[in-house]
């Protein structure tokens, strides 16, 4: 007869049992990412129609107008997914990733190495972290048995979210550090040593980063419940037929010189950018895409190989390409109907000087479900929370920090930025969403306590 200890071992530890409740619910109620997006769009339409003065036809117009606001971003993320995935499956890159993946010798060690890599990568650039962390997890899963892959993807994605809370590339931190920003008359110019790296933010960030890493490492399923990675995306070697006749055209198609010339030009520009803007100042989304294209010129050293590899990765961009416009529609309806302002106004009425950071955080969490863009969200929320915070005598960097944490937290629940990570490793949303929700709840509780206690202590 099995003992209680044996039964508990078969069920996994307490971390796993808690996470499993979230994932079980996700398996039952979370549809594919596209359907999730459509449901959220319809919900936003109804909320704007019911709770604002907008008519049905107004909401239709807002849907259409917002639909195209994310076109440039959709293209950027689409090509980012394709060029990163293409680079990751180059034979030379696979060898490098395998060496990094081979540092850890146990499943828990793999989780720790991947999350440390994710935190470092997120400080460099959020898009780089979003795409490259699941790729590293995929290589680890290929090299080591016993890794629960959905939890690896969720934990890696969390490092990107947390990285934005103390990374210099976060939109709001970068915006308020420059002269002429739209809130300068309210808060002035706030350099990043007062916002990104103020004591309250640094302490809260390290608490969250350490706790999330420990929880992710300790969330270990029993052997019979491990879901391993079984795909072969990063192992797909491109097979090309040799041309029947080496004509001048075919010589150009197979020319290494052409690719190396393009690659060298890319390197020269990168050096110029680092020299004039600095390393971190150069790393915007366009630069990261350009850099990966440059690297691919050397990884696939002929035009034929390069294009064939891109075509092989193109299917990964489908979800990104079609869903981002719908999220644009959601943001458009939320903003143009005025429903976003109603949410923030309602929360702001209960704020005091002591509770304002917490109120800002919770309201930002709610609003981010519908406006998952930090730049777009601050346009809606900033004109309300910043004057209110100033009138209450709050320390304004704390209000901005609380806003950024709220803006990032519910990215674990609504999957806009998770879509590229899932696309790269070909994992359905419902396989990962429950673990993201599990981490969100832990982060939410810690952040609420931190924002209520720390501003009065540091």
Tab-separated table of C-alpha atoms in Angstrom:
chain	number	residue	atom	x	y	z
A	1	UNK	CA	0.000	0.000	0.000
A	2	UNK	CA	1.511	3.401	-1.015
A	3	UNK	CA	2.492	5.732	1.827
A	4	UNK	CA	1.508	9.399	2.089
A	5	UNK	CA	5.080	10.331	1.170
A	6	UNK	CA	4.900	8.231	-2.001
A	7	UNK	CA	1.559	9.741	-2.973
A	8	UNK	CA	2.876	13.287	-2.509
A	9	UNK	CA	5.968	12.422	-4.537
A	10	UNK	CA	3.792	11.105	-7.361
A	11	UNK	CA	1.728	14.308	-7.264
A	12	UNK	CA	4.786	16.564	-7.273
A	13	UNK	CA	5.797	19.203	-4.728
A	14	UNK	CA	3.524	21.983	-3.457
A	15	UNK	CA	4.762	24.444	-6.100
A	16	UNK	CA	3.831	22.041	-8.849
A	17	UNK	CA	0.439	21.260	-7.342
A	18	UNK	CA	-0.438	24.964	-7.149
A	19	UNK	CA	0.756	25.670	-10.694
A	20	UNK	CA	-1.168	22.669	-11.946
A	21	UNK	CA	-4.449	24.190	-10.768
A	22	UNK	CA	-3.804	27.234	-12.944
A	23	UNK	CA	-2.752	25.143	-15.916
A	24	UNK	CA	-5.732	22.792	-15.568
A	25	UNK	CA	-8.050	25.812	-15.796
A	26	UNK	CA	-6.095	27.140	-18.771
A	27	UNK	CA	-6.413	23.845	-20.640
A	28	UNK	CA	-10.192	24.043	-20.232
A	29	UNK	CA	-10.925	27.722	-20.894
A	30	UNK	CA	-8.040	29.265	-22.868
A	31	UNK	CA	-8.554	29.005	-26.645
A	32	UNK	CA	-5.939	29.518	-29.324
A	33	UNK	CA	-4.149	32.858	-29.188
A	34	UNK	CA	-6.122	34.247	-32.132
A	35	UNK	CA	-9.477	33.376	-30.569
A	36	UNK	CA	-8.300	34.853	-27.243
A	37	UNK	CA	-7.535	38.070	-29.107
A	38	UNK	CA	-10.935	38.160	-30.845
A	39	UNK	CA	-12.806	37.553	-27.577
A	40	UNK	CA	-10.888	40.406	-25.928
A	41	UNK	CA	-11.694	42.678	-28.877
A	42	UNK	CA	-15.439	41.882	-28.683
A	43	UNK	CA	-15.385	42.443	-24.899
A	44	UNK	CA	-13.735	45.836	-25.383
A	45	UNK	CA	-16.328	46.734	-28.017
A	46	UNK	CA	-19.181	45.905	-25.626
A	47	UNK	CA	-17.650	47.700	-22.636
A	48	UNK	CA	-17.047	50.846	-24.680
A	49	UNK	CA	-20.544	50.747	-26.104
A	50	UNK	CA	-22.258	50.169	-22.739
A	51	UNK	CA	-20.247	52.374	-20.378
A	52	UNK	CA	-19.448	55.384	-22.566
A	53	UNK	CA	-21.479	57.700	-24.752
A	54	UNK	CA	-20.137	55.956	-27.859
A	55	UNK	CA	-22.756	54.538	-30.212
A	56	UNK	CA	-22.575	51.166	-31.912
A	57	UNK	CA	-21.366	52.820	-35.099
A	58	UNK	CA	-18.817	54.868	-33.147
A	59	UNK	CA	-17.333	51.639	-31.759
A	60	UNK	CA	-17.215	50.147	-35.246
A	61	UNK	CA	-15.290	53.200	-36.419
A	62	UNK	CA	-12.894	53.015	-33.440
A	63	UNK	CA	-12.313	49.338	-34.222
A	64	UNK	CA	-11.353	50.175	-37.796
A	65	UNK	CA	-9.239	53.217	-36.917
A	66	UNK	CA	-7.320	51.331	-34.256
A	67	UNK	CA	-6.865	48.272	-36.479
A	68	UNK	CA	-4.120	49.964	-38.490
A	69	UNK	CA	-2.280	51.703	-35.656
A	70	UNK	CA	-0.102	48.649	-35.030
A	71	UNK	CA	0.798	47.928	-38.668
A	72	UNK	CA	4.414	49.061	-38.346
A	73	UNK	CA	4.834	47.199	-35.076
A	74	UNK	CA	3.248	44.062	-36.548
A	75	UNK	CA	5.744	44.149	-39.410
A	76	UNK	CA	8.638	44.685	-37.008
A	77	UNK	CA	7.647	41.750	-34.805
A	78	UNK	CA	6.914	39.531	-37.808
A	79	UNK	CA	10.331	40.043	-39.335
A	80	UNK	CA	11.949	39.832	-35.880
A	81	UNK	CA	10.506	36.356	-35.339
A	82	UNK	CA	11.571	35.197	-38.799
A	83	UNK	CA	15.153	36.482	-38.739
A	84	UNK	CA	15.767	35.349	-35.137
A	85	UNK	CA	14.419	31.856	-35.782
A	86	UNK	CA	16.440	31.676	-39.006
A	87	UNK	CA	19.601	32.665	-37.163
A	88	UNK	CA	18.932	30.183	-34.355
A	89	UNK	CA	18.791	27.194	-36.677
A	90	UNK	CA	22.041	27.969	-38.493
A	91	UNK	CA	24.451	25.081	-37.791
A	92	UNK	CA	27.145	27.336	-36.324
A	93	UNK	CA	24.659	29.041	-33.998
A	94	UNK	CA	23.158	25.749	-32.887
A	95	UNK	CA	26.578	24.635	-31.748
A	96	UNK	CA	27.003	27.810	-29.694
A	97	UNK	CA	23.567	27.474	-28.115
A	98	UNK	CA	24.269	23.841	-27.321
A	99	UNK	CA	27.425	24.856	-25.457
A	100	UNK	CA	25.485	27.402	-23.428
A	101	UNK	CA	22.703	24.906	-22.836
A	102	UNK	CA	25.275	22.321	-21.755
A	103	UNK	CA	26.492	24.452	-18.825
A	104	UNK	CA	23.688	23.109	-16.647
A	105	UNK	CA	23.700	19.427	-15.759
A	106	UNK	CA	20.263	19.112	-14.137
A	107	UNK	CA	16.739	20.300	-15.017
A	108	UNK	CA	16.812	22.815	-12.145
A	109	UNK	CA	20.196	24.042	-13.334
A	110	UNK	CA	18.790	24.519	-16.830
A	111	UNK	CA	15.996	26.680	-15.470
A	112	UNK	CA	18.471	28.799	-13.510
A	113	UNK	CA	20.848	29.272	-16.465
A	114	UNK	CA	18.006	30.132	-18.844
A	115	UNK	CA	16.514	32.699	-16.455
A	116	UNK	CA	19.864	34.365	-15.776
A	117	UNK	CA	20.378	34.559	-19.536
A	118	UNK	CA	16.855	36.008	-19.836
A	119	UNK	CA	17.448	38.732	-17.262
A	120	UNK	CA	20.680	39.780	-18.964
A	121	UNK	CA	19.072	39.635	-22.416
A	122	UNK	CA	16.089	41.689	-21.258
A	123	UNK	CA	18.368	44.523	-20.150
A	124	UNK	CA	19.836	44.551	-23.656
A	125	UNK	CA	16.500	44.516	-25.481
A	126	UNK	CA	13.042	43.135	-24.728
A	127	UNK	CA	12.482	41.706	-28.220
A	128	UNK	CA	15.873	39.977	-28.147
A	129	UNK	CA	14.929	38.348	-24.831
A	130	UNK	CA	11.418	37.418	-25.979
A	131	UNK	CA	12.639	35.443	-28.986
A	132	UNK	CA	16.027	34.143	-27.852
A	133	UNK	CA	15.004	32.824	-24.408
A	134	UNK	CA	12.593	30.172	-25.767
A	135	UNK	CA	15.183	29.273	-28.391
A	136	UNK	CA	17.728	28.587	-25.631
A	137	UNK	CA	15.090	26.611	-23.717
A	138	UNK	CA	14.470	24.571	-26.862
A	139	UNK	CA	18.169	23.730	-27.155
A	140	UNK	CA	18.265	22.753	-23.490
A	141	UNK	CA	15.225	20.533	-23.933
A	142	UNK	CA	16.898	18.880	-26.915
A	143	UNK	CA	20.030	18.134	-24.897
A	144	UNK	CA	18.485	17.088	-21.590
A	145	UNK	CA	15.540	14.863	-20.796
A	146	UNK	CA	13.161	15.709	-17.987
A	147	UNK	CA	12.619	19.417	-18.690
A	148	UNK	CA	9.018	20.580	-18.422
A	149	UNK	CA	9.046	22.762	-21.521
A	150	UNK	CA	5.868	24.854	-21.004
A	151	UNK	CA	7.170	26.051	-17.621
A	152	UNK	CA	10.533	26.862	-19.228
A	153	UNK	CA	8.795	29.059	-21.826
A	154	UNK	CA	6.671	30.820	-19.193
A	155	UNK	CA	9.644	31.473	-16.911
A	156	UNK	CA	11.766	32.749	-19.792
A	157	UNK	CA	8.983	35.093	-20.879
A	158	UNK	CA	8.731	36.407	-17.313
A	159	UNK	CA	12.378	37.466	-17.406
A	160	UNK	CA	11.532	39.774	-20.312
A	161	UNK	CA	8.646	41.314	-18.388
A	162	UNK	CA	10.716	41.883	-15.252
A	163	UNK	CA	13.643	43.147	-17.286
A	164	UNK	CA	11.488	45.998	-18.575
A	165	UNK	CA	10.859	47.130	-14.999
A	166	UNK	CA	14.532	47.910	-14.470
A	167	UNK	CA	15.808	48.168	-18.020
A	168	UNK	CA	16.886	51.454	-19.579
A	169	UNK	CA	15.013	50.694	-22.796
A	170	UNK	CA	11.543	50.813	-21.183
A	171	UNK	CA	9.440	53.383	-23.045
A	172	UNK	CA	8.352	55.501	-20.087
A	173	UNK	CA	11.766	55.647	-18.419
A	174	UNK	CA	13.397	56.704	-21.670
A	175	UNK	CA	10.636	59.213	-22.439
A	176	UNK	CA	10.673	61.172	-19.151
A	177	UNK	CA	14.478	61.322	-19.172
A	178	UNK	CA	14.455	63.588	-22.245
A	179	UNK	CA	13.498	67.215	-22.533
A	180	UNK	CA	10.246	68.107	-24.239
A	181	UNK	CA	8.217	65.048	-23.234
A	182	UNK	CA	4.470	65.543	-22.919
A	183	UNK	CA	4.405	65.488	-19.092
A	184	UNK	CA	7.373	67.803	-18.525
A	185	UNK	CA	5.158	70.574	-17.151
A	186	UNK	CA	3.898	68.175	-14.459
A	187	UNK	CA	6.947	66.144	-13.411
A	188	UNK	CA	9.832	67.851	-15.170
A	189	UNK	CA	12.714	65.845	-16.625
A	190	UNK	CA	13.542	62.717	-14.596
A	191	UNK	CA	16.865	61.006	-15.436
A	192	UNK	CA	17.007	57.246	-15.111
A	193	UNK	CA	18.991	57.316	-11.872
A	194	UNK	CA	15.806	58.754	-10.290
A	195	UNK	CA	13.333	56.430	-12.025
A	196	UNK	CA	14.797	53.163	-13.313
A	197	UNK	CA	17.502	52.911	-10.654
A	198	UNK	CA	16.007	54.583	-7.608
A	199	UNK	CA	16.353	52.529	-4.368
A	200	UNK	CA	12.697	51.516	-4.137
A	201	UNK	CA	12.662	50.169	-7.674
A	202	UNK	CA	15.978	48.322	-7.328
A	203	UNK	CA	14.933	46.631	-4.062
A	204	UNK	CA	11.513	45.600	-5.399
A	205	UNK	CA	13.002	44.343	-8.654
A	206	UNK	CA	15.567	42.113	-6.978
A	207	UNK	CA	12.953	40.680	-4.614
A	208	UNK	CA	10.701	39.835	-7.567
A	209	UNK	CA	13.523	38.476	-9.740
A	210	UNK	CA	14.852	36.207	-6.987
A	211	UNK	CA	11.429	34.956	-5.887
A	212	UNK	CA	10.300	34.264	-9.463
A	213	UNK	CA	13.515	32.356	-10.159
A	214	UNK	CA	13.186	30.264	-6.984
A	215	UNK	CA	9.527	29.510	-7.690
A	216	UNK	CA	10.273	28.582	-11.312
A	217	UNK	CA	13.134	26.291	-10.278
A	218	UNK	CA	11.052	24.636	-7.570
A	219	UNK	CA	7.976	24.089	-9.760
A	220	UNK	CA	8.956	20.569	-10.746
A	221	UNK	CA	6.372	18.064	-12.027
A	222	UNK	CA	6.547	14.341	-11.278
A	223	UNK	CA	8.084	12.319	-14.077
A	224	UNK	CA	4.742	11.113	-15.403
A	225	UNK	CA	3.529	14.716	-15.922
A	226	UNK	CA	6.564	16.210	-17.653
A	227	UNK	CA	5.788	17.725	-21.067
A	228	UNK	CA	8.998	17.661	-23.082
A	229	UNK	CA	9.792	19.518	-26.265
A	230	UNK	CA	9.338	17.274	-29.298
A	231	UNK	CA	9.609	19.761	-32.151
A	232	UNK	CA	12.462	20.076	-34.606
A	233	UNK	CA	12.222	23.747	-35.605
A	234	UNK	CA	15.769	24.647	-34.713
A	235	UNK	CA	17.179	21.485	-36.253
A	236	UNK	CA	15.780	21.935	-39.736
A	237	UNK	CA	18.772	21.968	-42.053
A	238	UNK	CA	18.067	23.532	-45.416
A	239	UNK	CA	18.539	21.151	-48.334
A	240	UNK	CA	19.163	22.859	-51.692
A	241	UNK	CA	19.287	21.250	-55.089
A	242	UNK	CA	22.439	21.948	-57.035
A	243	UNK	CA	21.826	23.975	-60.228
A	244	UNK	CA	22.063	21.988	-63.460
A	245	UNK	CA	24.338	24.604	-65.012
A	246	UNK	CA	26.492	27.202	-63.257
A	247	UNK	CA	25.385	30.202	-65.288
A	248	UNK	CA	26.374	33.782	-64.356
A	249	UNK	CA	23.001	34.119	-62.641
A	250	UNK	CA	23.572	30.962	-60.593
A	251	UNK	CA	27.057	32.127	-59.659
A	252	UNK	CA	25.509	35.276	-58.187
A	253	UNK	CA	22.840	33.206	-56.418
A	254	UNK	CA	25.620	31.119	-54.857
A	255	UNK	CA	28.063	33.958	-54.240
A	256	UNK	CA	29.557	34.320	-50.788
A	257	UNK	CA	30.990	37.700	-51.706
A	258	UNK	CA	27.522	39.243	-52.078
A	259	UNK	CA	26.466	38.143	-48.608
A	260	UNK	CA	29.751	39.127	-47.012
A	261	UNK	CA	29.570	42.614	-48.541
A	262	UNK	CA	26.075	43.102	-47.079
A	263	UNK	CA	27.244	41.685	-43.752
A	264	UNK	CA	30.292	43.956	-43.571
A	265	UNK	CA	28.150	47.026	-44.301
A	266	UNK	CA	25.865	45.961	-41.463
A	267	UNK	CA	28.806	45.594	-39.075
A	268	UNK	CA	30.169	49.004	-40.051
A	269	UNK	CA	26.808	50.596	-39.289
A	270	UNK	CA	26.585	48.781	-35.946
A	271	UNK	CA	30.026	50.093	-34.941
A	272	UNK	CA	29.029	53.604	-36.011
A	273	UNK	CA	25.820	53.395	-33.973
A	274	UNK	CA	27.588	52.126	-30.845
A	275	UNK	CA	30.168	54.895	-31.201
A	276	UNK	CA	27.621	57.695	-31.559
A	277	UNK	CA	24.642	56.491	-29.505
A	278	UNK	CA	26.294	54.122	-27.057
A	279	UNK	CA	25.571	50.410	-26.710
A	280	UNK	CA	22.220	50.635	-24.924
A	281	UNK	CA	21.177	53.705	-26.879
A	282	UNK	CA	21.476	51.754	-30.127
A	283	UNK	CA	19.366	48.776	-29.157
A	284	UNK	CA	15.919	49.704	-30.383
A	285	UNK	CA	13.712	47.218	-32.214
A	286	UNK	CA	14.757	48.296	-35.725
A	287	UNK	CA	18.422	47.958	-34.823
A	288	UNK	CA	17.914	44.454	-33.399
A	289	UNK	CA	16.188	43.335	-36.607
A	290	UNK	CA	18.967	44.874	-38.695
A	291	UNK	CA	21.600	43.189	-36.527
A	292	UNK	CA	20.042	39.737	-36.911
A	293	UNK	CA	19.786	40.180	-40.681
A	294	UNK	CA	23.477	41.126	-40.690
A	295	UNK	CA	24.385	38.057	-38.637
A	296	UNK	CA	22.369	35.864	-40.981
A	297	UNK	CA	24.523	37.090	-43.867
A	298	UNK	CA	27.441	35.253	-42.274
A	299	UNK	CA	25.471	32.302	-40.889
A	300	UNK	CA	24.023	31.610	-44.382
A	301	UNK	CA	26.819	32.704	-46.645
A	302	UNK	CA	25.044	32.605	-50.015
A	303	UNK	CA	21.833	34.325	-51.174
A	304	UNK	CA	20.254	30.957	-52.014
A	305	UNK	CA	20.835	29.572	-48.524
A	306	UNK	CA	19.690	32.786	-46.867
A	307	UNK	CA	16.377	33.005	-48.740
A	308	UNK	CA	15.696	29.278	-48.348
A	309	UNK	CA	16.236	29.540	-44.587
A	310	UNK	CA	13.947	32.579	-44.358
A	311	UNK	CA	11.208	30.766	-46.284
A	312	UNK	CA	11.527	27.819	-43.920
A	313	UNK	CA	10.903	30.140	-40.948
A	314	UNK	CA	8.176	32.268	-42.534
A	315	UNK	CA	5.290	30.144	-41.266
A	316	UNK	CA	6.267	31.064	-37.699
A	317	UNK	CA	5.148	34.641	-38.301
A	318	UNK	CA	1.495	33.838	-39.051
A	319	UNK	CA	0.107	34.429	-35.545
A	320	UNK	CA	2.087	37.623	-35.063
A	321	UNK	CA	1.108	39.046	-38.431
A	322	UNK	CA	-2.647	38.559	-38.031
A	323	UNK	CA	-3.111	39.229	-34.309
A	324	UNK	CA	-1.259	42.509	-33.826
A	325	UNK	CA	-3.791	44.505	-35.925
A	326	UNK	CA	-6.607	43.178	-33.730
A	327	UNK	CA	-4.744	44.334	-30.635
A	328	UNK	CA	-4.491	47.687	-32.370
A	329	UNK	CA	-8.280	47.656	-32.675
A	330	UNK	CA	-8.590	46.884	-28.955
A	331	UNK	CA	-6.319	49.795	-28.056
A	332	UNK	CA	-8.182	52.080	-30.442
A	333	UNK	CA	-11.588	51.269	-28.964
A	334	UNK	CA	-10.312	51.564	-25.389
A	335	UNK	CA	-8.718	54.940	-26.032
A	336	UNK	CA	-11.140	56.608	-28.453
A	337	UNK	CA	-14.306	55.591	-26.605
A	338	UNK	CA	-12.977	56.987	-23.322
A	339	UNK	CA	-13.533	53.724	-21.438
A	340	UNK	CA	-9.870	53.635	-20.418
A	341	UNK	CA	-10.257	56.997	-18.701
A	342	UNK	CA	-13.357	55.766	-16.878
A	343	UNK	CA	-11.352	52.866	-15.425
A	344	UNK	CA	-8.522	55.123	-14.270
A	345	UNK	CA	-10.861	57.797	-12.874
A	346	UNK	CA	-12.711	55.178	-10.851
A	347	UNK	CA	-9.511	53.855	-9.313
A	348	UNK	CA	-8.066	57.310	-8.669
A	349	UNK	CA	-10.964	58.404	-6.447
A	350	UNK	CA	-9.807	56.013	-3.709
A	351	UNK	CA	-6.154	57.093	-3.749
A	352	UNK	CA	-4.276	58.778	-0.919
A	353	UNK	CA	-0.631	59.789	-0.723
A	354	UNK	CA	0.223	56.442	0.898
A	355	UNK	CA	-1.852	54.287	-1.452
A	356	UNK	CA	-1.260	56.139	-4.727
A	357	UNK	CA	1.599	53.843	-5.920
A	358	UNK	CA	-0.568	50.785	-5.237
A	359	UNK	CA	-3.630	52.319	-6.938
A	360	UNK	CA	-1.485	53.264	-9.923
A	361	UNK	CA	-0.165	49.702	-10.147
A	362	UNK	CA	-3.574	48.022	-9.998
A	363	UNK	CA	-5.163	50.432	-12.460
A	364	UNK	CA	-2.219	49.958	-14.837
A	365	UNK	CA	-2.653	46.172	-14.561
A	366	UNK	CA	-6.299	46.484	-15.585
A	367	UNK	CA	-5.714	48.951	-18.397
A	368	UNK	CA	-2.813	46.937	-19.823
A	369	UNK	CA	-5.167	44.040	-20.536
A	370	UNK	CA	-6.742	46.249	-23.199
A	371	UNK	CA	-3.858	48.572	-24.119
A	372	UNK	CA	-0.778	46.320	-24.115
A	373	UNK	CA	1.560	49.084	-25.229
A	374	UNK	CA	3.487	51.105	-22.665
A	375	UNK	CA	3.656	54.124	-24.951
A	376	UNK	CA	-0.072	53.938	-25.731
A	377	UNK	CA	-1.046	53.298	-22.138
A	378	UNK	CA	0.846	56.259	-20.673
A	379	UNK	CA	-1.021	58.538	-23.111
A	380	UNK	CA	-4.317	57.389	-21.552
A	381	UNK	CA	-3.241	56.954	-17.936
A	382	UNK	CA	-0.548	59.611	-17.554
A	383	UNK	CA	-2.802	62.702	-17.704
A	384	UNK	CA	-4.775	61.297	-14.747
A	385	UNK	CA	-2.269	59.629	-12.426
A	386	UNK	CA	0.583	62.123	-12.733
A	387	UNK	CA	-1.343	65.315	-11.802
A	388	UNK	CA	-3.160	63.386	-9.054
A	389	UNK	CA	0.090	61.987	-7.675
A	390	UNK	CA	1.629	65.458	-7.656
A	391	UNK	CA	-1.401	66.992	-5.911
A	392	UNK	CA	-1.214	64.300	-3.211
A	393	UNK	CA	2.451	65.060	-2.599
A	394	UNK	CA	3.721	61.681	-3.870
A	395	UNK	CA	7.308	61.048	-4.910
A	396	UNK	CA	6.770	60.994	-8.664
A	397	UNK	CA	9.412	58.362	-9.577
A	398	UNK	CA	7.475	55.921	-7.349
A	399	UNK	CA	4.319	56.616	-9.353
A	400	UNK	CA	6.160	56.008	-12.627
A	401	UNK	CA	7.692	52.796	-11.264
A	402	UNK	CA	4.280	51.576	-10.154
A	403	UNK	CA	2.882	52.339	-13.602
A	404	UNK	CA	5.659	50.364	-15.337
A	405	UNK	CA	5.183	47.339	-13.052
A	406	UNK	CA	1.449	47.375	-13.727
A	407	UNK	CA	1.941	47.834	-17.452
A	408	UNK	CA	4.248	44.804	-17.536
A	409	UNK	CA	2.494	42.502	-15.033
A	410	UNK	CA	-0.624	41.665	-17.007
A	411	UNK	CA	1.436	40.927	-20.102
A	412	UNK	CA	1.543	37.540	-18.393
A	413	UNK	CA	-2.227	37.287	-18.840
A	414	UNK	CA	-2.894	38.833	-22.242
A	415	UNK	CA	-0.633	37.185	-24.799
A	416	UNK	CA	0.353	39.923	-27.261
A	417	UNK	CA	4.076	39.772	-26.500
A	418	UNK	CA	4.034	36.054	-25.742
A	419	UNK	CA	2.924	35.286	-29.307
A	420	UNK	CA	6.427	35.653	-30.847
A	421	UNK	CA	7.924	33.343	-28.205
A	422	UNK	CA	5.239	30.706	-28.808
A	423	UNK	CA	5.669	31.033	-32.566
A	424	UNK	CA	9.389	30.321	-32.420
A	425	UNK	CA	8.912	27.034	-30.544
A	426	UNK	CA	5.493	26.168	-32.015
A	427	UNK	CA	3.689	25.804	-28.668
A	428	UNK	CA	-0.072	26.563	-28.282
A	429	UNK	CA	-1.046	29.368	-25.901
A	430	UNK	CA	-3.071	27.118	-23.613
A	431	UNK	CA	-0.002	24.969	-22.876
A	432	UNK	CA	1.794	27.956	-21.341
A	433	UNK	CA	-0.875	30.428	-20.193
A	434	UNK	CA	-1.640	28.676	-16.899
A	435	UNK	CA	1.986	28.855	-15.783
A	436	UNK	CA	2.106	32.532	-16.762
A	437	UNK	CA	-1.016	33.159	-14.652
A	438	UNK	CA	0.581	31.240	-11.762
A	439	UNK	CA	3.673	33.466	-11.884
A	440	UNK	CA	1.480	36.564	-12.278
A	441	UNK	CA	-0.378	35.890	-9.029
A	442	UNK	CA	2.892	35.520	-7.122
A	443	UNK	CA	4.307	38.691	-8.661
A	444	UNK	CA	1.056	40.588	-8.079
A	445	UNK	CA	0.982	39.836	-4.347
A	446	UNK	CA	4.655	40.716	-3.839
A	447	UNK	CA	4.394	43.912	-5.876
A	448	UNK	CA	1.276	45.082	-4.021
A	449	UNK	CA	3.035	44.588	-0.682
A	450	UNK	CA	6.203	46.220	-1.972
A	451	UNK	CA	4.437	49.303	-3.361
A	452	UNK	CA	2.513	49.743	-0.120
A	453	UNK	CA	5.538	49.354	2.172
A	454	UNK	CA	8.744	50.345	0.339
A	455	UNK	CA	7.932	53.959	-0.686
A	456	UNK	CA	7.741	54.879	3.001
A	457	UNK	CA	10.989	53.142	3.893
A	458	UNK	CA	13.472	54.154	1.150
